[in-house]
């Protein structure tokens, strides 16, 4: 059985415990590799390596650091197919999604921050005859970077690239459920000659390895993407140690469809917004509010399009819907479907586990895309994050009513509005409690924009300048002229 290894101080190593965790292929439900079960001792070794590398790395010129990151991007690009196959196998996502979104975005993350640091400028504040201030942005030291399983390489590199670009060294922890592409990334770092200790990747359980990073007294900055419950725990630990933290957490995103929407385009995009990556994207819409005058038409046409999402072996090039990432996650999704039935919901489409796809996938974790209506907007199914291919439809009459529904959840990551009425779009976008609002589209991302959520969807922002600022500490220096 293949063994994934930790990458510490430029070496591929087993964990100190020499114990292993099973790594499953969601499409088959079978173990296909083993992950090091690391603990706080491995984190301490990684910390020593990162700390030793920090002075050299932080003092390199911007151009030199940029070149290393560009080489990493090129290295991933050269092996795009290998990365895409690994991501699909590890997560259960359709290979075409890994090829077209996950891996290209990981490459873009490195290229974006490699070039961003070449163009970033420092601030200065003139005080006339008295003197002037200038602001130096300095890296903090060793950054702790923790990522989830839904977009493994995409989200891990979204943290690694800016952290390293501005001169920090790092310890990164991928989800134990999806470690493989982080292992491949480590191999690319070795191939391109990234100096030892600049990036360390340590595998293992979140409660053990993740917690060891968060509670390490000398790691001053934590960037975390994952569930809200874990995020709150991390915030507590980080609070006690006064660490800088960025938390990108869960969501329960609304899509609001008015009667003047371009319905054909809206439905085409909304179906992807609901079921791409089996609904396991933090930005997926899970609550669709549709104006009552077009409710029946929307419902009928939406369901017609959902039929294109047929769960199938993710390895096949035509597959648009793959497997759910883990047994635990499939149980959670099925629980919410049962809950919806108990609450009087109508299962308009799907609702069941797919028992057999082919011989290879007979024990895989597949669920039909599921559309439910007739649920109270305030019930548990409409308030709690499911993070799977389950969405609800709810009719509304007025803007006031739909705004109340949309903002009623504890989350506030993203929202979508479909309307041709510009004034309404602006006013509503302003009032929706969300970090990002798309009008007449979904998941269009510009890496320069601030990314993050409000309420229980997170604290802080990633992306563009926000990330460059997060991973640095500003120091104000006053020069007196009197
Ligand atoms: P988890 O919170 O379970 O885990 C996220 C990461 O944290 C994993 O690497 C996990 O390790 C680790 N972890 C778990 N416990 C701890 C701990 N006590 N201390 C430190 N690290 C820990 O989330 P999931 O992996 O289940 O991801 C799904 C969630 O992520 C959803 O809620 C989704 O909405 C959210 N998400 C948010 C995004 C955003 O940008 N706002 C983007 C993508 C997802 P391990 O897996 O090994 O246990």
Tab-separated table of C-alpha atoms and ligand atoms in Angstrom, residues 146-151 155 173-177 204-212 214 224-231 233-234 237 247-251 280-283 328-329 332 385 387 411 413 451-453 457 462, ligand 1:
chain	number	residue	atom	x	y	z
A	146	UNK	CA	-4.895	24.472	7.867
A	147	UNK	CA	-7.170	23.481	4.983
A	148	UNK	CA	-10.309	21.342	4.488
A	149	UNK	CA	-11.110	18.431	2.176
A	150	UNK	CA	-13.505	19.917	-0.363
A	151	UNK	CA	-10.991	21.791	-2.546
A	155	UNK	CA	-7.455	26.016	-0.729
A	173	UNK	CA	-1.781	20.747	7.256
A	174	UNK	CA	-4.112	19.313	4.631
A	175	UNK	CA	-7.260	17.519	5.712
A	176	UNK	CA	-6.496	13.967	6.723
A	177	UNK	CA	-9.366	12.949	4.419
A	204	UNK	CA	-2.537	13.676	10.499
A	205	UNK	CA	-5.759	14.191	12.393
A	206	UNK	CA	-6.984	17.737	12.918
A	207	UNK	CA	-7.486	17.220	16.637
A	208	UNK	CA	-3.854	16.139	16.969
A	209	UNK	CA	-1.735	17.860	14.318
A	210	UNK	CA	-4.018	20.825	13.605
A	211	UNK	CA	-4.392	21.503	17.301
A	212	UNK	CA	-0.604	21.209	17.818
A	214	UNK	CA	-2.776	26.179	16.722
A	224	UNK	CA	-7.786	28.214	8.781
A	225	UNK	CA	-10.491	27.110	6.368
A	226	UNK	CA	-13.014	24.568	7.583
A	227	UNK	CA	-16.149	24.123	9.651
A	228	UNK	CA	-17.525	26.733	12.052
A	229	UNK	CA	-17.278	24.464	15.103
A	230	UNK	CA	-13.573	23.843	14.474
A	231	UNK	CA	-13.110	27.544	13.702
A	233	UNK	CA	-12.230	26.119	18.856
A	234	UNK	CA	-9.249	27.528	16.980
A	237	UNK	CA	-6.883	28.729	21.463
A	247	UNK	CA	-11.050	31.936	9.733
A	248	UNK	CA	-12.917	30.936	6.564
A	249	UNK	CA	-15.867	28.885	7.796
A	250	UNK	CA	-19.173	27.331	6.829
A	251	UNK	CA	-22.057	28.715	4.827
A	280	UNK	CA	-19.353	20.455	-1.373
A	281	UNK	CA	-18.151	23.966	-2.156
A	282	UNK	CA	-18.465	26.534	0.598
A	283	UNK	CA	-19.918	28.916	-2.025
A	328	UNK	CA	-19.214	10.323	7.777
A	329	UNK	CA	-20.228	13.030	5.319
A	332	UNK	CA	-24.676	13.544	7.554
A	385	UNK	CA	-25.029	23.640	6.834
A	387	UNK	CA	-22.454	20.588	2.702
A	411	UNK	CA	-23.919	32.122	8.389
A	413	UNK	CA	-20.562	33.638	3.255
A	451	UNK	CA	-12.726	36.865	0.109
A	452	UNK	CA	-14.395	35.757	3.328
A	453	UNK	CA	-17.590	35.674	5.298
A	457	UNK	CA	-18.884	32.209	8.186
A	462	UNK	CA	-8.183	36.298	2.082
B	1	LIG	P1	-13.134	20.754	9.533
B	1	LIG	O1	-13.353	21.968	10.341
B	1	LIG	O2	-13.539	19.457	10.082
B	1	LIG	O3	-11.595	20.608	9.169
B	1	LIG	C1	-10.853	21.596	8.487
B	1	LIG	C2	-9.383	21.369	8.747
B	1	LIG	O4	-9.130	21.571	10.133
B	1	LIG	C3	-8.912	19.960	8.445
B	1	LIG	O5	-7.588	19.972	7.996
B	1	LIG	C4	-9.003	19.296	9.806
B	1	LIG	O6	-8.188	18.176	9.905
B	1	LIG	C5	-8.534	20.425	10.695
B	1	LIG	N1	-8.963	20.330	12.081
B	1	LIG	C6	-9.958	19.606	12.627
B	1	LIG	N2	-10.016	19.796	13.972
B	1	LIG	C7	-9.027	20.674	14.270
B	1	LIG	C8	-8.587	21.280	15.489
B	1	LIG	N3	-9.161	21.020	16.659
B	1	LIG	N4	-7.551	22.151	15.438
B	1	LIG	C9	-6.963	22.453	14.259
B	1	LIG	N5	-7.326	21.895	13.078
B	1	LIG	C10	-8.358	21.022	13.090
B	1	LIG	O7	-13.812	21.054	8.130
B	1	LIG	P2	-13.965	20.053	6.911
B	1	LIG	O8	-12.618	19.539	6.518
B	1	LIG	O9	-15.044	19.085	7.244
B	1	LIG	O10	-14.425	21.037	5.756
B	1	LIG	C11	-15.730	21.367	5.499
B	1	LIG	C12	-16.068	22.720	6.081
B	1	LIG	O11	-15.204	23.707	5.533
B	1	LIG	C13	-17.465	23.180	5.743
B	1	LIG	O12	-18.069	23.705	6.897
B	1	LIG	C14	-17.248	24.270	4.714
B	1	LIG	O13	-18.275	25.205	4.675
B	1	LIG	C15	-15.969	24.852	5.169
B	1	LIG	N6	-15.310	25.578	4.082
B	1	LIG	C16	-15.265	26.949	4.144
B	1	LIG	C17	-14.697	27.672	3.107
B	1	LIG	C18	-14.603	29.164	3.158
B	1	LIG	O14	-13.840	29.722	2.374
B	1	LIG	N7	-15.318	29.840	4.019
B	1	LIG	C19	-14.165	26.996	1.920
B	1	LIG	C20	-14.267	25.563	1.970
B	1	LIG	C21	-14.827	24.886	3.024
B	1	LIG	P3	-8.793	16.700	9.629
B	1	LIG	O15	-9.609	16.756	8.400
B	1	LIG	O16	-7.574	15.907	9.468
B	1	LIG	O17	-9.599	16.377	10.834
